[in-house]
Coordinates of C-alpha atoms in Angstrom, one line a residue:
Chain A
X29 CA 29.3 -25.8 35.7
X30 CA 33.0 -25.0 35.4
X31 CA 33.1 -24.2 39.1
X32 CA 31.5 -27.6 40.0
X33 CA 34.1 -29.4 37.9
X34 CA 36.8 -27.3 39.6
X35 CA 35.3 -28.2 43.0
X36 CA 35.4 -31.9 42.1
X37 CA 39.0 -31.8 40.9
X38 CA 40.2 -29.8 43.9
X39 CA 38.3 -31.8 46.5
X40 CA 39.9 -34.9 45.1
X41 CA 43.2 -33.3 45.8
X42 CA 42.2 -32.6 49.4
X43 CA 40.9 -36.2 49.9
X44 CA 43.9 -37.9 48.3
X45 CA 46.3 -35.3 49.7
X46 CA 48.5 -35.0 46.7
X47 CA 49.7 -32.2 44.4
X48 CA 46.9 -31.7 42.0
X49 CA 46.8 -30.5 38.5
X50 CA 45.6 -27.1 39.7
X51 CA 48.6 -26.4 41.9
X52 CA 50.5 -24.2 39.4
X53 CA 47.3 -22.4 38.5
X54 CA 46.6 -21.8 42.1
X55 CA 50.0 -20.5 43.0
X56 CA 49.9 -18.1 40.0
X57 CA 46.6 -16.7 41.1
X58 CA 48.0 -16.6 44.7
X59 CA 50.8 -14.3 43.5
X60 CA 48.1 -12.1 41.9
X61 CA 46.3 -11.6 45.2
X62 CA 49.4 -11.2 47.2
X63 CA 49.3 -7.3 47.1
X64 CA 45.9 -7.5 48.7
X65 CA 47.4 -9.5 51.5
X66 CA 50.1 -6.9 52.0
X67 CA 47.5 -4.1 52.1
X68 CA 45.3 -6.0 54.6
X69 CA 48.2 -6.6 56.9
X70 CA 49.4 -3.0 56.8
X71 CA 47.3 -1.6 59.7
X72 CA 48.6 -4.4 62.0
X73 CA 52.2 -3.9 60.9
X74 CA 52.0 -0.2 61.4
X75 CA 50.6 -0.5 65.0
X76 CA 53.2 -3.2 65.7
X77 CA 56.0 -1.0 64.5
X78 CA 54.7 2.1 66.5
X79 CA 54.3 0.1 69.7
X80 CA 57.8 -1.3 69.2
X81 CA 59.1 2.2 68.7
X82 CA 57.7 3.6 72.0
X83 CA 58.7 0.8 74.4
X84 CA 60.2 2.3 77.5
X85 CA 63.9 1.5 78.2
X86 CA 63.1 -0.2 81.5
X87 CA 60.8 -2.8 79.8
X88 CA 63.6 -3.6 77.3
X89 CA 66.2 -4.0 80.0
X90 CA 63.9 -6.3 82.0
X91 CA 63.2 -8.4 79.0
X92 CA 66.9 -8.5 78.1
X93 CA 67.7 -9.8 81.6
X94 CA 64.9 -12.4 81.3
X95 CA 66.1 -13.6 77.9
X96 CA 69.7 -13.8 79.1
X97 CA 68.7 -16.1 82.0
X98 CA 66.6 -18.2 79.6
X99 CA 69.5 -18.5 77.2
X100 CA 71.8 -19.6 80.0
X101 CA 69.3 -22.3 81.1
X102 CA 68.8 -23.5 77.5
X103 CA 72.5 -23.6 76.9
X104 CA 73.0 -25.8 79.9
X105 CA 70.3 -28.1 78.8
X106 CA 71.8 -28.2 75.3
X107 CA 75.1 -29.4 76.5
X108 CA 73.5 -32.4 78.0
X109 CA 71.5 -32.9 74.8
X110 CA 74.5 -32.8 72.6
X111 CA 76.3 -35.5 74.7
X112 CA 73.2 -37.7 74.5
X113 CA 72.9 -37.2 70.8
X114 CA 76.5 -38.2 70.1
X115 CA 76.0 -41.2 72.3
X116 CA 72.9 -42.1 70.5
X117 CA 74.6 -41.8 67.1
X118 CA 77.5 -44.0 68.4
X119 CA 75.1 -46.6 69.7
X120 CA 73.0 -46.6 66.5
X121 CA 76.2 -47.0 64.5
X122 CA 77.1 -50.0 66.6
X123 CA 73.7 -51.5 65.9
X124 CA 74.1 -50.5 62.2
X125 CA 70.6 -49.0 62.2
X126 CA 69.6 -45.8 60.7
X127 CA 70.2 -42.5 62.5
X128 CA 68.8 -39.1 61.9
X129 CA 70.7 -36.2 60.6
X130 CA 70.0 -32.7 61.8
X131 CA 67.0 -30.9 60.6
X132 CA 67.2 -27.7 58.5
X133 CA 65.0 -25.0 60.0
X134 CA 63.8 -21.6 58.8
X135 CA 61.9 -19.0 60.9
X136 CA 58.7 -17.6 59.3
X137 CA 56.2 -15.1 60.5
X138 CA 52.5 -15.3 60.0
X139 CA 51.1 -12.6 57.7
X140 CA 48.5 -10.6 59.5
X141 CA 45.7 -12.1 57.4
X142 CA 42.7 -13.7 58.9
X143 CA 41.1 -16.5 57.0
X144 CA 37.6 -17.9 57.6
X145 CA 37.4 -18.6 61.3
X146 CA 35.7 -22.1 60.7
X147 CA 38.9 -23.4 59.2
X148 CA 42.0 -23.5 61.2
X149 CA 44.5 -22.0 58.7
X150 CA 47.1 -19.3 58.8
X151 CA 49.2 -17.6 56.1
X152 CA 52.9 -17.3 56.6
X153 CA 55.4 -15.0 54.8
X154 CA 57.7 -17.6 53.3
X155 CA 56.9 -19.6 50.2
X156 CA 58.4 -21.3 47.2
X157 CA 61.2 -18.7 46.9
X158 CA 62.5 -19.9 50.3
X159 CA 62.5 -23.6 49.1
X160 CA 59.3 -24.4 51.0
X161 CA 57.1 -27.1 49.6
X162 CA 53.6 -28.5 49.8
X163 CA 53.2 -30.7 52.8
X164 CA 56.1 -29.2 54.7
X165 CA 55.8 -29.5 58.5
X166 CA 55.5 -26.3 60.5
X167 CA 56.4 -26.1 64.2
X168 CA 56.5 -23.5 66.9
X169 CA 58.9 -23.4 69.8
X170 CA 56.9 -25.8 71.8
X171 CA 55.3 -28.3 69.5
X172 CA 54.0 -29.3 66.1
X173 CA 51.8 -26.7 64.5
X174 CA 50.6 -27.9 61.1
X175 CA 51.7 -28.4 57.5
X176 CA 51.7 -26.3 54.3
X177 CA 48.8 -27.0 52.1
X178 CA 49.1 -24.3 49.5
X179 CA 52.4 -22.8 48.5
X180 CA 52.7 -19.5 46.6
X181 CA 56.0 -17.9 45.5
X182 CA 56.1 -15.5 48.5
X183 CA 53.6 -16.9 51.0
X184 CA 52.0 -20.1 51.9
X185 CA 48.9 -21.4 53.7
X186 CA 49.3 -23.6 56.7
X187 CA 46.7 -26.1 57.8
X188 CA 46.9 -26.3 61.6
X189 CA 46.7 -29.6 63.4
X190 CA 43.5 -28.4 65.2
X191 CA 41.5 -28.3 61.9
X192 CA 39.0 -31.1 61.7
X193 CA 40.5 -32.0 58.3
X194 CA 43.9 -32.6 59.8
X195 CA 45.1 -36.0 61.0
X196 CA 48.6 -36.5 62.5
X197 CA 50.2 -39.9 63.1
X198 CA 51.4 -39.9 66.7
X199 CA 52.5 -42.3 69.4
X200 CA 52.5 -42.2 73.2
X201 CA 56.1 -41.5 74.3
X202 CA 55.9 -43.8 77.4
X203 CA 55.0 -47.0 75.6
X204 CA 55.0 -46.4 71.9
X205 CA 51.2 -47.0 71.5
X206 CA 50.3 -45.6 68.0
X207 CA 47.3 -43.4 67.2
X208 CA 46.1 -40.7 64.9
X209 CA 45.5 -37.2 66.4
X210 CA 42.6 -35.6 64.6
X211 CA 41.9 -31.9 65.1
X212 CA 38.7 -30.9 66.9
X213 CA 38.2 -27.4 65.5
X214 CA 39.1 -25.9 68.9
X215 CA 42.4 -24.4 69.6
X216 CA 43.2 -26.5 72.7
X217 CA 42.1 -30.0 71.8
X218 CA 43.0 -32.9 69.6
X219 CA 41.2 -36.2 69.6
X220 CA 43.1 -39.5 69.4
X221 CA 41.6 -42.1 67.0
X222 CA 42.5 -45.6 66.1
X223 CA 43.4 -46.6 69.6
X224 CA 43.1 -50.3 70.5
X225 CA 39.7 -51.5 71.8
X226 CA 39.0 -51.9 74.6
X227 CA 41.2 -49.1 75.8
X228 CA 43.0 -49.6 79.1
X229 CA 43.3 -46.6 81.2
X230 CA 44.3 -48.1 84.5
X231 CA 48.0 -48.1 85.3
X232 CA 47.7 -51.0 87.7
X233 CA 46.9 -53.5 85.1
X234 CA 50.0 -55.3 83.7
X235 CA 49.5 -54.0 80.1
X236 CA 51.8 -51.4 78.7
X237 CA 49.3 -50.4 76.0
X238 CA 47.4 -48.1 78.3
X239 CA 46.8 -44.4 78.1
X240 CA 47.0 -42.2 81.2
X241 CA 46.2 -38.6 81.8
X242 CA 49.4 -36.6 81.4
X243 CA 51.0 -38.9 78.9
X244 CA 53.3 -37.1 76.4
X245 CA 52.2 -37.5 72.8
X246 CA 54.9 -37.3 70.1
X247 CA 54.9 -37.7 66.3
X248 CA 55.5 -41.2 65.1
X249 CA 56.9 -40.2 61.8
X250 CA 54.6 -42.6 60.0
X251 CA 53.3 -41.1 56.8
X252 CA 56.7 -39.7 56.2
X253 CA 55.5 -36.1 56.3
X254 CA 56.3 -35.1 59.9
X255 CA 59.7 -35.7 61.5
X256 CA 59.8 -38.3 64.3
X257 CA 59.6 -37.7 68.0
X258 CA 58.5 -34.1 68.0
X259 CA 56.3 -33.2 70.9
X260 CA 52.6 -32.7 70.0
X261 CA 50.8 -32.4 73.4
X262 CA 49.8 -34.2 76.5
X263 CA 46.7 -36.3 77.3
X264 CA 44.3 -33.9 79.1
X265 CA 41.3 -36.1 79.7
X266 CA 39.9 -39.5 78.9
X267 CA 36.2 -39.7 78.5
X268 CA 35.1 -43.3 78.9
X269 CA 31.6 -43.8 77.7
X270 CA 29.9 -46.6 79.7
X271 CA 28.5 -49.1 77.2
X272 CA 31.1 -48.4 74.6
X273 CA 34.5 -50.0 74.1
X274 CA 36.2 -47.0 72.9
X275 CA 37.1 -43.9 74.8
X276 CA 37.5 -40.3 73.7
X277 CA 41.0 -39.3 74.5
X278 CA 41.5 -35.5 74.4
X279 CA 45.1 -34.2 73.9
X280 CA 46.1 -30.6 74.7
X281 CA 48.6 -29.5 72.1
X282 CA 51.7 -27.7 73.2
X283 CA 51.8 -25.3 70.3
X284 CA 50.3 -21.9 71.1
X285 CA 47.5 -21.4 68.5
X286 CA 45.9 -18.3 70.0
X287 CA 48.9 -16.0 69.7
X288 CA 51.1 -17.1 66.9
X289 CA 54.1 -14.8 66.4
X290 CA 56.7 -16.9 64.8
X291 CA 56.7 -20.4 63.3
X292 CA 59.5 -22.7 62.2
X293 CA 59.6 -24.4 58.8
X294 CA 61.3 -27.7 59.0
X295 CA 62.9 -29.8 56.3
X296 CA 62.7 -33.3 57.8
X297 CA 65.9 -35.2 57.7
X298 CA 66.4 -38.1 55.4
X299 CA 67.1 -41.4 57.1
X300 CA 70.6 -42.6 56.4
X301 CA 69.4 -46.1 55.4
X302 CA 65.8 -47.0 55.3
X303 CA 64.9 -50.3 56.6
Chain B
X8 CA 32.5 17.3 7.6
X9 CA 35.9 17.1 9.2
X10 CA 34.7 18.9 12.3
X11 CA 31.9 16.4 12.7
X12 CA 34.5 13.5 12.6
X13 CA 36.7 15.1 15.2
X14 CA 33.8 15.6 17.5
X15 CA 32.8 12.0 17.1
X16 CA 36.3 10.9 17.9
X17 CA 36.3 13.1 21.0
X18 CA 33.0 11.7 22.0
X19 CA 34.4 8.2 21.7
X20 CA 37.4 9.1 23.7
X21 CA 35.2 10.5 26.5
X22 CA 33.2 7.3 26.5
X23 CA 36.2 5.1 26.6
X24 CA 37.7 7.2 29.4
X25 CA 34.5 7.0 31.4
X26 CA 34.4 3.3 31.0
X27 CA 38.0 3.0 32.1
X28 CA 37.2 5.2 35.1
X29 CA 34.2 3.2 36.1
X30 CA 36.1 0.0 35.7
X31 CA 38.7 1.4 38.0
X32 CA 36.1 2.3 40.6
X33 CA 34.5 -1.1 40.5
X34 CA 37.8 -2.8 40.8
X35 CA 38.8 -0.6 43.7
X36 CA 35.6 -1.6 45.6
X37 CA 36.3 -5.2 45.0
X38 CA 39.9 -4.8 46.3
X39 CA 38.4 -3.1 49.3
X40 CA 36.1 -6.1 49.7
X41 CA 39.1 -8.4 49.6
X42 CA 41.0 -6.3 52.2
X43 CA 38.0 -6.1 54.5
X44 CA 37.5 -9.8 54.5
X45 CA 41.1 -10.5 55.3
X46 CA 41.9 -7.8 57.8
X47 CA 42.6 -9.2 61.3
X48 CA 39.9 -8.7 63.8
X49 CA 39.9 -9.4 67.6
X50 CA 38.6 -12.9 68.5
X51 CA 35.4 -11.6 70.1
X52 CA 34.0 -10.1 66.8
X53 CA 35.7 -12.2 64.2
X54 CA 32.6 -14.4 63.8
X55 CA 30.5 -11.3 63.1
X56 CA 32.5 -10.2 60.0
X57 CA 30.0 -9.5 57.3
X58 CA 30.3 -11.1 53.8
X59 CA 31.9 -8.0 52.4
X60 CA 32.9 -9.2 49.0
X61 CA 29.5 -10.8 48.4
X62 CA 27.8 -7.6 49.4
X63 CA 29.9 -5.5 47.0
X64 CA 29.1 -8.0 44.3
X65 CA 25.4 -7.9 45.0
X66 CA 25.5 -4.1 44.8
X67 CA 27.2 -3.9 41.5
X68 CA 25.0 -6.7 40.0
X69 CA 22.0 -4.7 41.1
X70 CA 23.2 -1.3 39.9
X71 CA 25.0 -2.3 36.7
X72 CA 23.7 -5.8 35.7
X73 CA 25.0 -5.2 32.1
X74 CA 28.5 -4.6 33.4
X75 CA 29.0 -7.0 36.3
X76 CA 27.5 -10.3 35.5
X77 CA 28.0 -14.0 36.0
X78 CA 31.4 -14.2 34.4
X79 CA 32.9 -11.4 36.6
X80 CA 31.3 -13.0 39.6
X81 CA 33.0 -16.3 38.7
X82 CA 36.4 -14.7 38.3
X83 CA 36.0 -12.9 41.6
X84 CA 35.0 -16.1 43.3
X85 CA 38.1 -17.9 42.0
X86 CA 40.3 -15.1 43.3
X87 CA 38.5 -15.2 46.7
X88 CA 39.0 -19.0 46.9
X89 CA 42.7 -18.6 46.3
X90 CA 43.1 -15.8 48.7
X91 CA 41.2 -17.4 51.5
X92 CA 42.5 -20.9 50.5
X93 CA 39.1 -22.5 50.2
X94 CA 38.4 -25.4 47.9
X95 CA 39.0 -24.2 44.4
X96 CA 35.7 -23.1 42.8
X97 CA 33.7 -23.1 45.9
X98 CA 33.0 -19.3 46.1
X99 CA 33.0 -19.2 42.3
X100 CA 29.9 -21.3 42.5
X101 CA 28.4 -19.2 45.3
X102 CA 29.1 -15.9 43.6
X103 CA 27.7 -17.2 40.3
X104 CA 24.5 -18.1 42.1
X105 CA 24.3 -14.7 43.7
X106 CA 25.0 -12.9 40.5
X107 CA 22.4 -14.9 38.7
X108 CA 19.6 -14.4 41.2
X109 CA 20.4 -10.7 41.6
X110 CA 20.4 -10.0 37.9
X111 CA 17.1 -11.9 37.5
X112 CA 15.5 -9.7 40.2
X113 CA 17.4 -6.5 39.9
X114 CA 14.5 -4.4 38.7
X115 CA 12.4 -5.5 41.6
X116 CA 15.2 -5.1 44.1
X117 CA 16.0 -1.5 43.0
X118 CA 12.5 -0.2 43.9
X119 CA 12.3 -2.0 47.3
X120 CA 12.6 0.2 50.3
X121 CA 16.0 -0.1 52.0
X122 CA 14.8 -2.3 54.9
X123 CA 13.1 -4.8 52.6
X124 CA 16.2 -4.8 50.4
X125 CA 18.3 -5.7 53.4
X126 CA 16.0 -8.6 54.3
X127 CA 16.1 -9.9 50.8
X128 CA 19.9 -9.6 50.7
X129 CA 20.0 -11.5 54.0
X130 CA 17.9 -14.3 52.5
X131 CA 20.2 -14.6 49.4
X132 CA 23.3 -14.6 51.6
X133 CA 21.7 -17.4 53.7
X134 CA 21.3 -19.5 50.6
X135 CA 24.8 -18.6 49.5
X136 CA 26.3 -19.6 52.9
X137 CA 24.2 -22.8 52.8
X138 CA 25.8 -23.7 49.4
X139 CA 29.3 -23.0 50.8
X140 CA 28.6 -25.2 53.9
X141 CA 27.3 -28.0 51.6
X142 CA 30.5 -27.9 49.4
X143 CA 32.7 -27.8 52.5
X144 CA 30.9 -30.8 54.1
X145 CA 31.0 -32.8 50.9
X146 CA 34.7 -32.4 50.5
X147 CA 35.9 -32.5 54.2
X148 CA 35.1 -31.5 57.7
X149 CA 34.4 -28.1 59.2
X150 CA 34.3 -27.0 62.8
X151 CA 30.6 -26.1 62.5
X152 CA 28.8 -24.0 65.1
X153 CA 25.7 -21.8 64.7
X154 CA 28.0 -18.8 64.6
X155 CA 28.5 -19.8 61.0
X156 CA 25.3 -17.9 60.1
X157 CA 26.1 -14.7 62.1
X158 CA 27.8 -13.0 59.0
X159 CA 24.4 -12.9 57.2
X160 CA 22.9 -11.0 60.1
X161 CA 25.6 -8.4 60.3
X162 CA 25.5 -8.1 56.5
X163 CA 21.8 -7.4 56.8
X164 CA 22.4 -4.7 59.4
X165 CA 25.1 -3.1 57.3
X166 CA 23.4 -3.4 53.9
X167 CA 21.4 -0.1 54.1
X168 CA 24.5 2.0 55.0
X169 CA 26.6 0.2 52.4
X170 CA 23.9 0.8 49.8
X171 CA 23.7 4.5 50.5
X172 CA 27.5 4.9 50.5
X173 CA 27.9 3.0 47.3
X174 CA 25.1 4.8 45.5
X175 CA 26.7 8.2 46.4
X176 CA 30.1 6.9 45.2
X177 CA 28.5 5.7 42.0
X178 CA 26.8 9.0 41.4
X179 CA 29.7 11.2 42.3
X180 CA 32.1 9.4 39.9
X181 CA 29.4 8.8 37.3
X182 CA 30.0 5.0 37.1
X183 CA 28.0 3.6 34.3

């Protein structure tokens, strides 16, 4: 009976997506089971440590070379980016509209804990003690990854955007068409919902509200949970069902869900003046 | 007279010690269950992971129904929900169901041959997994495939070995 009441309370939290009354209780119990997580991840950590220990020198030097090249390329690109950013700030100042400040970012690592494989969730090794909070966006180096749904003092659980319970407000970078990207339960697909009906998928028509294969999908920042204009993925295929107005638009996320090594916790910037 | 009292006290001490020891053993098996259900597995076999914690719970409910009952099952479920970040109370409900049905039938289960026991355990786990699926579907979505039911099959195959190992463990350390 008690468990049924708990289920009802907690599922209301999931549905309404707000911090429930059980949050503190949960995080206390989460600290209690934290040692178990440490024990469970030990074998993986040990093999990781050993394999790091016995890497031949040549592999390291090759990797070093590659990383140096990559760093050079990225630095070159960053120079351009910084010029563009200052220009953007100046223009926005002229227009007296809001501009974005820089994001605070922290690197976290997933704990080697496997959760139920029918839910797309991971556990990371940073929590409340690192100023994380519930609902915080999580990225990897190439795209949006998910958000924190349960925060404990030393670890937190991340709901990935590929989970069927996750919906992400997005827009198409080319024309600003807004949609919701809902997880499909598979690692390499999101489904766009709330697109206009009928959906135009032909670039020859004079309508800029169309979706094409290969379109870049970015976060729209609506919902105020995720920062704006972060890459999510690209449109992989559009399945038009004859006889129906709507189409199933499948997006391939940029984030690498199959081999997660490091993730970024982001503190989204405040807008200078909300309009 | 005084000798009698001291022996009584000693007896009590021994009883308390053995209770503490058996509590420790039972807790350790549950910790092992937690670890086994969280340890990372390769993608190819991750769907085959047996319901370890539920199996340990079934064993103890069967062997010591007066020690491990519905309340301990509920507590275990709550901890499991937190650790695996399920909906709060979901596994508490499932484990309570398992504990109830096992304690109801523990006399019958004990005398079954191992194979029959495994089949009965498989059926109970199927019902338990069905309850879990129902709760998940009522409160949200799940990436459901028929693989969802695979753990009950592997649990059934592992049950006889687990039962023998646990029985030997229980006898060796005199868990009562």
